[in-house]
Short mmCIF file of C-alpha atoms in Angstrom, two decimals:
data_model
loop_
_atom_site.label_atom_id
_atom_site.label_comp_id
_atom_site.label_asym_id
_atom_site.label_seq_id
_atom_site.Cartn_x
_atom_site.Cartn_y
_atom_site.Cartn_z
CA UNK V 1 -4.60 -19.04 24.59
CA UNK V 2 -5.64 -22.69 24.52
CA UNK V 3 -2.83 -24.60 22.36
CA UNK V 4 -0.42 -21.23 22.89
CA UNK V 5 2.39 -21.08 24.82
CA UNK V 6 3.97 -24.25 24.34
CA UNK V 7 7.39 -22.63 23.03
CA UNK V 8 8.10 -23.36 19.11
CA UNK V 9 6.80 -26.48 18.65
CA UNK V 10 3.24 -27.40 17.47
CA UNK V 11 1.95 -30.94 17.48
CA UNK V 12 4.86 -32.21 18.94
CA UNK V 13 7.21 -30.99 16.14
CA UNK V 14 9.82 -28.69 16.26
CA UNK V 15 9.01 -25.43 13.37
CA UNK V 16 12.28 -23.92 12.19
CA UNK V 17 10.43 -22.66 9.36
CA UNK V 18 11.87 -19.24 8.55
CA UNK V 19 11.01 -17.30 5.16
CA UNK V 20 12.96 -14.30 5.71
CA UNK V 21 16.90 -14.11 4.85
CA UNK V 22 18.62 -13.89 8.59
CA UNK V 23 18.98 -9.78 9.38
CA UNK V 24 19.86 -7.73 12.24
CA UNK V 25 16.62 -5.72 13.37
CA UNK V 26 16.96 -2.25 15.29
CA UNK V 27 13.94 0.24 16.03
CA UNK V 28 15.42 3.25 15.53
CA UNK V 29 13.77 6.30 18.29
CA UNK V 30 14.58 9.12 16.62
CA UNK V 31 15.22 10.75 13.54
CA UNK V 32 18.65 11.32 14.19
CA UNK V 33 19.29 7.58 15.52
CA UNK V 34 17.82 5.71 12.22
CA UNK V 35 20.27 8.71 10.57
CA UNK V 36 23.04 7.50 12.67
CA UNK V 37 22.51 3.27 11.84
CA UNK V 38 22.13 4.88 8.06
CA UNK V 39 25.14 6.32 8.33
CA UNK V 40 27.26 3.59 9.63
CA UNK V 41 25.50 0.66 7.68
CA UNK V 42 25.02 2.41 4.40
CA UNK V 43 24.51 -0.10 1.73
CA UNK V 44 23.89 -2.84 4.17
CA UNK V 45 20.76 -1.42 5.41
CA UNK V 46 16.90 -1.27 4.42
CA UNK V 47 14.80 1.17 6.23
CA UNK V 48 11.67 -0.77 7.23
CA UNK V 49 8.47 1.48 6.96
CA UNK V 50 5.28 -0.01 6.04
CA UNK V 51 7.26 -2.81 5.25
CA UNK V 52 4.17 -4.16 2.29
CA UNK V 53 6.95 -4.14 -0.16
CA UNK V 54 10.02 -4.92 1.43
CA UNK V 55 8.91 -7.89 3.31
CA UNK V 56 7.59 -9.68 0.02
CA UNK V 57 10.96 -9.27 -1.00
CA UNK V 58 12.67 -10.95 1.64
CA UNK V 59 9.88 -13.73 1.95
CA UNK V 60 11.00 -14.73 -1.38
CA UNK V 61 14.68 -13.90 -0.47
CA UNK V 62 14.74 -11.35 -3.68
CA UNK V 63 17.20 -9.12 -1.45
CA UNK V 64 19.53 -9.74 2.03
CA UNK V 65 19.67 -7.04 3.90
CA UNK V 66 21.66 -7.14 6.65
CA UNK V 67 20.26 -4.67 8.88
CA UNK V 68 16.62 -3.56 8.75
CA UNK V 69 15.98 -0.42 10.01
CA UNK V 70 12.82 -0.39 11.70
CA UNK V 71 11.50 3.78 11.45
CA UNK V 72 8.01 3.01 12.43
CA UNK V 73 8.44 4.14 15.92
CA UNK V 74 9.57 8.15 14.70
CA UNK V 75 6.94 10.20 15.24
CA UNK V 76 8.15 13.00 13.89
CA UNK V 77 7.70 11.36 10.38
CA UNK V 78 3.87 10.92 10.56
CA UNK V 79 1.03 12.92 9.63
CA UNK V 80 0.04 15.37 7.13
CA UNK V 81 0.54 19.10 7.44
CA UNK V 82 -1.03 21.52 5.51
CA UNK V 83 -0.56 25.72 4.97
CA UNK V 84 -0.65 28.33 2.88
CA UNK V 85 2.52 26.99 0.86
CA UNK V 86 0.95 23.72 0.70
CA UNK V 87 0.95 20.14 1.63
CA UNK V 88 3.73 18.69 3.58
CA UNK V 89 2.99 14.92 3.43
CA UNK V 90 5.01 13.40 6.16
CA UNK V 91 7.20 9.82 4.71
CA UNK V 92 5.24 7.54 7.29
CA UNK V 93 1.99 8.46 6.54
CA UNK V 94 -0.37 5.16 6.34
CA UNK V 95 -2.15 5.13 2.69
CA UNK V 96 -5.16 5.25 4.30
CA UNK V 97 -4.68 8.50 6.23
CA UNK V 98 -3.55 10.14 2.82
CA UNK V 99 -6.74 8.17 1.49
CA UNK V 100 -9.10 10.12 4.23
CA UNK V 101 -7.77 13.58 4.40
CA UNK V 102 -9.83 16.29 3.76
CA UNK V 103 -6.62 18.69 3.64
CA UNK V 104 -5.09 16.64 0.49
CA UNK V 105 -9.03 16.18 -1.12
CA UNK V 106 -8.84 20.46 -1.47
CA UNK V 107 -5.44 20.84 -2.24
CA UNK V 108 -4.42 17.69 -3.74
CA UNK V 109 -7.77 16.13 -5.75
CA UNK V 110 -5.66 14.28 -8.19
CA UNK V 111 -4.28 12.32 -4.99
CA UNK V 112 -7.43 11.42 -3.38
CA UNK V 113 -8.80 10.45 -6.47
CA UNK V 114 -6.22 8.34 -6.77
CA UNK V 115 -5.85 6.84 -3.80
CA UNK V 116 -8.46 3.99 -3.72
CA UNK V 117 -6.28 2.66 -6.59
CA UNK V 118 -3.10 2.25 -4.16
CA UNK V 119 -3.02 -1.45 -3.01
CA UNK V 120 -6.19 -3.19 -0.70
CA UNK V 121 -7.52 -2.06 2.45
CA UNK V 122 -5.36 -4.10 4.41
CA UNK V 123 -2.04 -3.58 2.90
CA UNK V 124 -3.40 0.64 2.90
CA UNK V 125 -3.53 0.85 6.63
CA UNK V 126 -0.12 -0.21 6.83
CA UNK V 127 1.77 0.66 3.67
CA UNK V 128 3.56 4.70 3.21
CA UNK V 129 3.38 7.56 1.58
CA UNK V 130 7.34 7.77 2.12
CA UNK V 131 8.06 3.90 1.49
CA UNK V 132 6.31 4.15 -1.92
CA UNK V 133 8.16 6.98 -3.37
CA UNK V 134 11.61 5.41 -1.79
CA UNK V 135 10.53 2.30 -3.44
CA UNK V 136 9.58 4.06 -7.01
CA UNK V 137 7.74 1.16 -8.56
CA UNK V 138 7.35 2.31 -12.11
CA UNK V 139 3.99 0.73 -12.18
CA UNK V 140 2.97 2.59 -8.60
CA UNK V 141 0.45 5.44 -8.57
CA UNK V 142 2.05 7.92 -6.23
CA UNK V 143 5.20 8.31 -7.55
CA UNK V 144 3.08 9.45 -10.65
CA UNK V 145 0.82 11.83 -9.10
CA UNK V 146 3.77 13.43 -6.96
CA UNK V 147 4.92 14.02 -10.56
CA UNK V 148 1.71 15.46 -11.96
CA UNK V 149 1.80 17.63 -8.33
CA UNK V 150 5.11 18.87 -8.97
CA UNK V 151 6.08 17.64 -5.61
CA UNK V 152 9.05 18.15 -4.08
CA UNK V 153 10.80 15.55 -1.45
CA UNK V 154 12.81 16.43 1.68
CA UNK V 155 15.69 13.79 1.86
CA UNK V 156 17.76 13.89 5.47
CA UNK V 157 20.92 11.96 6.43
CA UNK V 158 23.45 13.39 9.05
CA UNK V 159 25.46 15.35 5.97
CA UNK V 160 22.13 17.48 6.11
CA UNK V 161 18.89 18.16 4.28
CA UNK V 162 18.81 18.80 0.61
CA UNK V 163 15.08 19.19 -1.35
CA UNK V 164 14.80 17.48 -4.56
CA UNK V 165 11.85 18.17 -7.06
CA UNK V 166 9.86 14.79 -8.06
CA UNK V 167 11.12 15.56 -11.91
CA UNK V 168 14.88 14.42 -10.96
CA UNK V 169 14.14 12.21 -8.40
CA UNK V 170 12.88 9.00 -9.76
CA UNK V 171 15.81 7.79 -12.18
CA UNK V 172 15.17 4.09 -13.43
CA UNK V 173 13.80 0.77 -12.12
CA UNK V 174 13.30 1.36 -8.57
CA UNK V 175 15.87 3.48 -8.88
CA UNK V 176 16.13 6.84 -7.11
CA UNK V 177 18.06 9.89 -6.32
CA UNK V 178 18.42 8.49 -2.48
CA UNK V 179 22.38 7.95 -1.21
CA UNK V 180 22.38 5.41 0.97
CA UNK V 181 22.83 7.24 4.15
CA UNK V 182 19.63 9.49 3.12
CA UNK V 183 15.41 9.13 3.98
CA UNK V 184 13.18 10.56 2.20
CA UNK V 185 11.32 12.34 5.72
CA UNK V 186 8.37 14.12 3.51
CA UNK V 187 6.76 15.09 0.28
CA UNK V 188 5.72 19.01 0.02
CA UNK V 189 3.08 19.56 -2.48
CA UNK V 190 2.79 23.04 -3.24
CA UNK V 191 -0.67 24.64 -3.52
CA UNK V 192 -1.98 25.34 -7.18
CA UNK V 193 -1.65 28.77 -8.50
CA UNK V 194 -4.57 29.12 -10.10
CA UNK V 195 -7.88 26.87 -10.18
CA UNK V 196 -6.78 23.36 -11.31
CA UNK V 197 -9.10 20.74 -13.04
CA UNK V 198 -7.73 16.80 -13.05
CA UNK V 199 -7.96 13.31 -13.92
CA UNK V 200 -7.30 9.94 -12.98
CA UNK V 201 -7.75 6.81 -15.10
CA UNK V 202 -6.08 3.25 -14.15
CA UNK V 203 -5.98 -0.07 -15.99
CA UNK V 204 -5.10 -2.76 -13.81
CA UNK V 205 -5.88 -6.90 -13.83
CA UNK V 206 -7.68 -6.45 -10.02
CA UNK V 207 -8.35 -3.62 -8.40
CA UNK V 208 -5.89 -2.31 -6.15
CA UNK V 209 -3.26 -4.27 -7.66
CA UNK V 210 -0.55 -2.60 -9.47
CA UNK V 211 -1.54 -0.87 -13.39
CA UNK V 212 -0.55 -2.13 -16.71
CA UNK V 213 -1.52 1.52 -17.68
CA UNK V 214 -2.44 4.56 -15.11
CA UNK V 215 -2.12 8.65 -16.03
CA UNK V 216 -2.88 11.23 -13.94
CA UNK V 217 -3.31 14.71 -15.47
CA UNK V 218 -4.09 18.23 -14.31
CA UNK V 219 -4.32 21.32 -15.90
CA UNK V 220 -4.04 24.77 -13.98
CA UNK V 221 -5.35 28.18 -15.32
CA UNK V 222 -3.51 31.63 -14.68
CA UNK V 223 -5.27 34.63 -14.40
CA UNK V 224 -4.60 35.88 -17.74
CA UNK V 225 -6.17 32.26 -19.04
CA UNK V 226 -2.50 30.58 -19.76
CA UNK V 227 -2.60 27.46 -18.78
CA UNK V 228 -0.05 24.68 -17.33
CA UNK V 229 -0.25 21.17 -18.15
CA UNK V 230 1.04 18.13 -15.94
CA UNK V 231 0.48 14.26 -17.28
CA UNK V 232 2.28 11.70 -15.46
CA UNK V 233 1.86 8.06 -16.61
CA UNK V 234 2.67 4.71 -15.09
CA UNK V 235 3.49 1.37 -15.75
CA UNK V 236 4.65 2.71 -19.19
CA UNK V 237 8.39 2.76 -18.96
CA UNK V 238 11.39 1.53 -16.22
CA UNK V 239 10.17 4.82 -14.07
CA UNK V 240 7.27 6.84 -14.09
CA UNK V 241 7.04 9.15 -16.21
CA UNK V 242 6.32 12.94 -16.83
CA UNK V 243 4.61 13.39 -20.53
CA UNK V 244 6.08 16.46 -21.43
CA UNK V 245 6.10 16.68 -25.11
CA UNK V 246 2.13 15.69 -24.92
CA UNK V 247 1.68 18.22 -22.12
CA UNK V 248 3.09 20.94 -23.97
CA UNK V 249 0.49 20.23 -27.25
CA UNK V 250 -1.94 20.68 -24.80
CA UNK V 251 -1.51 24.00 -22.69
CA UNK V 252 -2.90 27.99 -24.07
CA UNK V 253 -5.41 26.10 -26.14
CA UNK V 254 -8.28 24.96 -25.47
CA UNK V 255 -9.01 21.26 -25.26
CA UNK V 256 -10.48 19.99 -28.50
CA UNK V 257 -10.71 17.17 -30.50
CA UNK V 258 -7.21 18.48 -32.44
CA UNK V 259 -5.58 19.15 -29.24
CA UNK V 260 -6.33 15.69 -28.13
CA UNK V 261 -5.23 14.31 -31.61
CA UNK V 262 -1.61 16.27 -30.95
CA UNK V 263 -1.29 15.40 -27.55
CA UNK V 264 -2.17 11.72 -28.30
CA UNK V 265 0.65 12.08 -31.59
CA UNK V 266 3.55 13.25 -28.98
CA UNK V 267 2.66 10.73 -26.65
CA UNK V 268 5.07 7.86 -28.25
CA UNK V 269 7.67 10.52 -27.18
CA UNK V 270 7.23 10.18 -23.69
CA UNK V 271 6.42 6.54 -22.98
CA UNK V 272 8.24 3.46 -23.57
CA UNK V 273 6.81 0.75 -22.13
CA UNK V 274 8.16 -2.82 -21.79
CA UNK V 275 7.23 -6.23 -22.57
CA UNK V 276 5.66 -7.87 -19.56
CA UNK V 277 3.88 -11.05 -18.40
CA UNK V 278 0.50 -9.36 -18.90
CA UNK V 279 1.07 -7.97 -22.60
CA UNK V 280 3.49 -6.62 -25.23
CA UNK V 281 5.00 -3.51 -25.36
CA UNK V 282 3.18 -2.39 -28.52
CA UNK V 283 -0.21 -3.48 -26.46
CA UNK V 284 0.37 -1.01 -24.10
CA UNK V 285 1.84 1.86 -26.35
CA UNK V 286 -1.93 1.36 -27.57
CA UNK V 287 -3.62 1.41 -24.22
CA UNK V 288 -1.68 4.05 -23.02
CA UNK V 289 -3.21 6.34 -25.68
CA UNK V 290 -6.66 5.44 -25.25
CA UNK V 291 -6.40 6.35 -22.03
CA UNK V 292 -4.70 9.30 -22.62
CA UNK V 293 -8.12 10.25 -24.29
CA UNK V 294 -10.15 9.08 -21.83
CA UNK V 295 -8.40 11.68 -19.60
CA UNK V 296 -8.04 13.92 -21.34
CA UNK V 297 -11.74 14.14 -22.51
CA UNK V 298 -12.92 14.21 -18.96
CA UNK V 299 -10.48 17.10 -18.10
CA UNK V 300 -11.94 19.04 -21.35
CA UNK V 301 -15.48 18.30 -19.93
CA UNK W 1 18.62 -20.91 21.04
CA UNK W 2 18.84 -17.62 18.31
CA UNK W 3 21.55 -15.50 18.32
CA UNK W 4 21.16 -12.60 20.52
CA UNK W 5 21.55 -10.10 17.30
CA UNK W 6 18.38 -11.97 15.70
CA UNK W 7 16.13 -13.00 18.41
CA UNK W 8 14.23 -10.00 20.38
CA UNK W 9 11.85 -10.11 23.21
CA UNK W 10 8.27 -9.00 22.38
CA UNK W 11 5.00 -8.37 24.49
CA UNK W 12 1.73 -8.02 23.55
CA UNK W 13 -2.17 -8.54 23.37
CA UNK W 14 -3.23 -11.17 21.57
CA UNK W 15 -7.01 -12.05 21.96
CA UNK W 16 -6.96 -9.94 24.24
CA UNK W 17 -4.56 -12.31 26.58
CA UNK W 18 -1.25 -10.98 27.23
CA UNK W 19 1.72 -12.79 25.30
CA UNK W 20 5.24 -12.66 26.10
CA UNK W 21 8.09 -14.59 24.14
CA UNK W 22 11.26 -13.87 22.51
CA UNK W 23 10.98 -14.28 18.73
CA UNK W 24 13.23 -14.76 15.85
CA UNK W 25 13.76 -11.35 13.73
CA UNK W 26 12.80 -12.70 10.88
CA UNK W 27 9.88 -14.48 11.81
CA UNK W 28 6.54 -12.68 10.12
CA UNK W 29 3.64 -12.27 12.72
CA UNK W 30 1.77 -14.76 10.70
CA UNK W 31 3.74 -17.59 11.27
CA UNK W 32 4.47 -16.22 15.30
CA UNK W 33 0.53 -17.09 15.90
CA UNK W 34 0.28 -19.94 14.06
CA UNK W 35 3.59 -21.77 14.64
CA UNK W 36 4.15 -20.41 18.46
CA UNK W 37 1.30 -19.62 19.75
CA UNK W 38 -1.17 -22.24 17.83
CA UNK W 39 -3.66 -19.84 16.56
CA UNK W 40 -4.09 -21.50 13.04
CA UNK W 41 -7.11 -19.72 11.83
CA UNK W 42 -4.72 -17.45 10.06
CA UNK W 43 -4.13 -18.55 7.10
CA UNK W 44 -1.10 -18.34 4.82
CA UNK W 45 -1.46 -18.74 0.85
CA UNK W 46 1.28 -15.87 -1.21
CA UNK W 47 3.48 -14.73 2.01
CA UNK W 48 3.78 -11.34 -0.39
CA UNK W 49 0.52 -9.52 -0.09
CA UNK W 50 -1.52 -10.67 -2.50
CA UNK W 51 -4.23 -13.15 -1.74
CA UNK W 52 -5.26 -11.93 1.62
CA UNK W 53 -5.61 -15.23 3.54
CA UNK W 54 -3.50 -14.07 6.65
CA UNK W 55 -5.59 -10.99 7.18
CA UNK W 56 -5.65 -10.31 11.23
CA UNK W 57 -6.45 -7.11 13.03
CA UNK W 58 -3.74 -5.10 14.45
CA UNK W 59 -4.38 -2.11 16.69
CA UNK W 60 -7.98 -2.58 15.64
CA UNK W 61 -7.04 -2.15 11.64
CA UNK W 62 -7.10 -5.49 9.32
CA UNK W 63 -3.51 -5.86 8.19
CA UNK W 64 -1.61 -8.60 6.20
CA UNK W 65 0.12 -10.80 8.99
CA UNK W 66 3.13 -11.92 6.50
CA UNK W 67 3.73 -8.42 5.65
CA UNK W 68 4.23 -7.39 9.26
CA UNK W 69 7.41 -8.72 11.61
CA UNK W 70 6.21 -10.50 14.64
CA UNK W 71 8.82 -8.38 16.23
CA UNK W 72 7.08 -5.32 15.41
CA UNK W 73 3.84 -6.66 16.93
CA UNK W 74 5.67 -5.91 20.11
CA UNK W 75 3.38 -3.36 22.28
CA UNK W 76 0.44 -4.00 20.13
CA UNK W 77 -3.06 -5.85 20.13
CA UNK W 78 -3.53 -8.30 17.53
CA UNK W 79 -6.97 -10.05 16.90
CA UNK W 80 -7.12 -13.63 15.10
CA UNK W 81 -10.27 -15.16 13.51
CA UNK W 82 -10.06 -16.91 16.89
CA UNK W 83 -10.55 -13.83 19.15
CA UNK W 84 -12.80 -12.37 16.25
CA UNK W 85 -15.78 -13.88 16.59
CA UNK W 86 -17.15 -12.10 20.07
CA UNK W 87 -18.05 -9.09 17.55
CA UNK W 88 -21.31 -8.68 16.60
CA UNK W 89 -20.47 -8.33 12.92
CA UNK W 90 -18.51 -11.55 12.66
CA UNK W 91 -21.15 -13.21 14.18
CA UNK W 92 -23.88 -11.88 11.67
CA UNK W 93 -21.55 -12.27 8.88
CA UNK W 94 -20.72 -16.27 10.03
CA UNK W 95 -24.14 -17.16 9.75
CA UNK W 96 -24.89 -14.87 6.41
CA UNK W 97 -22.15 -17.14 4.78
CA UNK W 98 -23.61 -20.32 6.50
CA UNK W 99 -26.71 -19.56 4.97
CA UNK W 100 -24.97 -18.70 1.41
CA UNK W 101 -22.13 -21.45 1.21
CA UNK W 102 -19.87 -18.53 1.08
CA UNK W 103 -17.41 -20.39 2.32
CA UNK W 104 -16.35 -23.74 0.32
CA UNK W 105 -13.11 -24.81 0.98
CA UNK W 106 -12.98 -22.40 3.92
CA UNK W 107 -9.49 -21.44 3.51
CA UNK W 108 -9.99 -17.64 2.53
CA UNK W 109 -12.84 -17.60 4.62
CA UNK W 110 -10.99 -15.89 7.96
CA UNK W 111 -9.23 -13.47 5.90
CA UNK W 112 -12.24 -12.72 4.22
CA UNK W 113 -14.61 -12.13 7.58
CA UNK W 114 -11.75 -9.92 9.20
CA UNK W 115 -11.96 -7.72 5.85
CA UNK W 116 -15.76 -7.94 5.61
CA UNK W 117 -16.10 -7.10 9.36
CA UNK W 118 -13.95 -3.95 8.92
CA UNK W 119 -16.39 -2.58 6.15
CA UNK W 120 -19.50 -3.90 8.30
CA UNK W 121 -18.19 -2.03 11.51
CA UNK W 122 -16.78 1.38 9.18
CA UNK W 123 -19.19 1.80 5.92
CA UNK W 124 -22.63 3.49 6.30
CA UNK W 125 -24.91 1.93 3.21
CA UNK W 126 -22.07 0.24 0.83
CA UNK W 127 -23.10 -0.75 -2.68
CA UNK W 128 -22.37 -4.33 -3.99
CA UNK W 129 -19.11 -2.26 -6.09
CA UNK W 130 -17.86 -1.17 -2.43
CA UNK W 131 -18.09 -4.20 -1.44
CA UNK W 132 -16.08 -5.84 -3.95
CA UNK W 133 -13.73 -3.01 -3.50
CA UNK W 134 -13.12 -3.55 -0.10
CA UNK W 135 -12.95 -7.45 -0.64
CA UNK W 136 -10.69 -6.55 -3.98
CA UNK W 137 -7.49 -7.90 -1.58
CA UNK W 138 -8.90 -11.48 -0.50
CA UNK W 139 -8.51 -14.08 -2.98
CA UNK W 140 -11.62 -16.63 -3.37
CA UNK W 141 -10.42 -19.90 -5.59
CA UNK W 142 -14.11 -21.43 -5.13
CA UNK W 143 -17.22 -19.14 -4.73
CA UNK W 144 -16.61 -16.59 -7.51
CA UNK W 145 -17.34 -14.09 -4.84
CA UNK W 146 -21.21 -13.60 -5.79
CA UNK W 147 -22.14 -15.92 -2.39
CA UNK W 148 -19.66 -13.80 -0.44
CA UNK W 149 -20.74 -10.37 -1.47
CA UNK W 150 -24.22 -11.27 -1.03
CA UNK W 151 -23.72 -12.32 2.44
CA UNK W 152 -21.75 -8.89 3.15
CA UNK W 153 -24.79 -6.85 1.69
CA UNK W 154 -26.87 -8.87 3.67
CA UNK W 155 -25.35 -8.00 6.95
CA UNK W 156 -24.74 -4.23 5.81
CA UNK W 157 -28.93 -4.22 4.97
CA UNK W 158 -28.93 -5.93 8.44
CA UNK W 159 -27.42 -3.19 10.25
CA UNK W 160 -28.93 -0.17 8.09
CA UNK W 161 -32.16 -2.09 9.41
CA UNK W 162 -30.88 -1.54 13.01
CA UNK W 163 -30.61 -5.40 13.56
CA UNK W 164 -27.43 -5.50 14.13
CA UNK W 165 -25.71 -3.20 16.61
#
């Protein structure tokens, strides 16, 4: 280990150099245990999953925990399970396993087209499906797409299990419908009823990093030809967002240049993006309907 | 000393040498191989994600070292730049950006080769856009990337080629 092992010092000097606030650290073992430390912590307590947003946070000291919850050892919340109802997306599934699954490709395309747009390699092999949607970054792309996917989210604490449909769950700025005893322990994604075409477009400074615009829109048709719409946009507003006013100008028609013209009319409805350090709101009100165009001309292709 | 209630003991493989020490909580895995153990090849630039500097392999998979607790290292295998280079792939890609002055001021370069080695060691016959795309989470203040993504191509052409096994 050549210069290892000589304790905390390195050239003679003694490193106290700490980033992190102090914090009490427990690996939870079960389900039921990290329900348990939930339940007798509450607000005091961060559940540590993939950890890729949490731990910039308290690098920079944005939050003080004073327990972290460490989850990663439950195995019972890994993996990705898939039947005839649908996906059931477990909350500690890495990025990249979501990113490689055939099961969520067939059932799911709007997620795995998605997907390379979630973060960098490196921060995908560690980062969650569960974390992300706990987190509900209004500028983060799964939130979104469990939106588009009408997803619904299985939220535990030792009170019991209620399931909460991704339309009331995200409320504001990383702001959800979590108590703070609860976990979100999976996302179910039910299958689509009927063949489903979508569409994924994403405006961001670097890839991977998070969008100053992103929409994600699919379109399901019925047997007798009626036709759902779903567009879910981020980066637009203080959560993301379900379009529904520019769906609805869209579905039992077909998808023509005065559909488009409608839906893009409505859209000012649905968004309402902020000021930020990469542009003005009005900036993005724009960009936001150009690439509500671009989307939706590729799902009318 | 740390207080019990912040200080746990961890063991692990680093380098494939087993490490045993009791770390602060707190203490991100980056700055447990660099400050305790001396292995200052990872580099730290953001400490939140974002420029890629401190990328080390963990369980095999590159992974940001200040995103991860050194105390959740514990029952793992890390591998530094330092332990890195016995792979085939490093090796090719070291000399590649020798050849190419890929690396300038050097300090993204371990980051970068852990990243680069993944897609080297995982991706059949990646374009030059894959390439950038897998390098999209390493920050390069010097090159403007063109040196670095040749060398990468290079050593994927290499290994297409059967050069390199």
């Amino acid at each position: 280990m050549g210069a290892g092992h000589q304790g905390d010092r390195i050239r003679g000097r003694k490193l106290t150099l700490m980033k992190a606030p102090s914090f009490k650290y427990i690996r939870a073992d079960s389900l039921d245990h990290a329900l348990d430390l939930l339940a007798d912590f509450g607000e005091d307590a961060r559940v540590l999953a993939g950890g890729q947003s949490l731990l910039p946070v308290l690098n920079m000291r944005l939050a003080k925990p004073a327990v972290l919850i460490d989850i990663n050892g439950i195995a019972s919340l890994g993996g990705i399970e898939s039947s005839a109802d649908g996906l059931r997306i477990g909350a500690l599934t890495r990025h990249c396993e979501v990113l490689a699954s055939a099961d969520v490709a067939r059932v799911a395309p709007l997620l795995s087209e998605a997907m390379p747009h979630v973060a960098h390699p490196a921060i995908r092999n560690r980062g969650t499906f569960g974390g992300s949607l706990a987190l509900a970054d209004p500028a983060a792309e799964i939130p979104a797409i469990c939106l588009a996917l009408d997803a619904v989210f299985e939220l535990r604490s030792k009170r019991g299990t209620r399931r909460v449909p991704a339309a009331e769950f995200f409320l504001d700025l990383y702001t959800t419908m979590l108590e703070p005893d609860e976990i979100l322990v999976a996302a179910i994604i039910p299958v689509s009823d009927g063949p489903q075409r979508c569409a994924f477009e994403e405006l961001a400074r670097r890839r991977g990093d998070y969008a100053i615009v992103g929409t994600g829109a699919r379109i399901r048709t019925a047997p007798d030809g009626s036709t759902t719409v779903r567009i879910a946009m981020f980066g637009v507003g203080s959560a993301p967002i379900l379009a529904r006013a520019t769906a609805r100008a869209l579905e039992n028609r077909p998808l023509d240049r005065a559909a488009l013209d409608d839906a893009r009319e409505m859209l000012n409805q649905d968004i309402s993006p902020m000021d930020d350090i990469h542009m003005s709101a009005a900036a993005k009100r724009y960009l936001a309907g150009v690439q509500l165009d671009d989307v939706l001309r590729r799902l009318a292709a | 000393m740390e207080d019990p209630a912040t200080a746990v003991p961890i063991r692990l493989t680093v380098n494939g040498e087993v490490v045993e020490h009791t770390v602060a909580v707190r203490q991100h895995l980056a700055d447990f191989l660099r400050d305790v153990l001396g292995l200052t090849g990872t580099h730290l630039g953001c400490e939140h994600g974002v420029c890629g500097a401190c990328t080390i392999n963990l369980n095999g998979k590159p992974v940001r070292g200040c995103l991860v607790l050194a105390a959740q290292a514990h029952g793992c295998e890390v591998e530094t730049i330092e332990g890195a280079g016995r792979h085939d792939a490093v090796q090719w890609l070291q000399r590649e950006f020798h050849r190419r002055n890929a690396a300038q001021c050097g300090f993204c370069t371990p980051g970068m080769l852990i990243t680069a080695a993944d897609l080297v060691q995982h991706a059949g016959a990646p374009t030059r856009e894959d390439i950038r795309d897998h390098l999209s989470g390493n920050f390069c203040r010097c090159t403007g990337y063109q040196s670095i993504v040749d060398a990468v191509e290079a050593v994927c052409a290499a290994k297409a080629r059967g050069d390199l096994s």
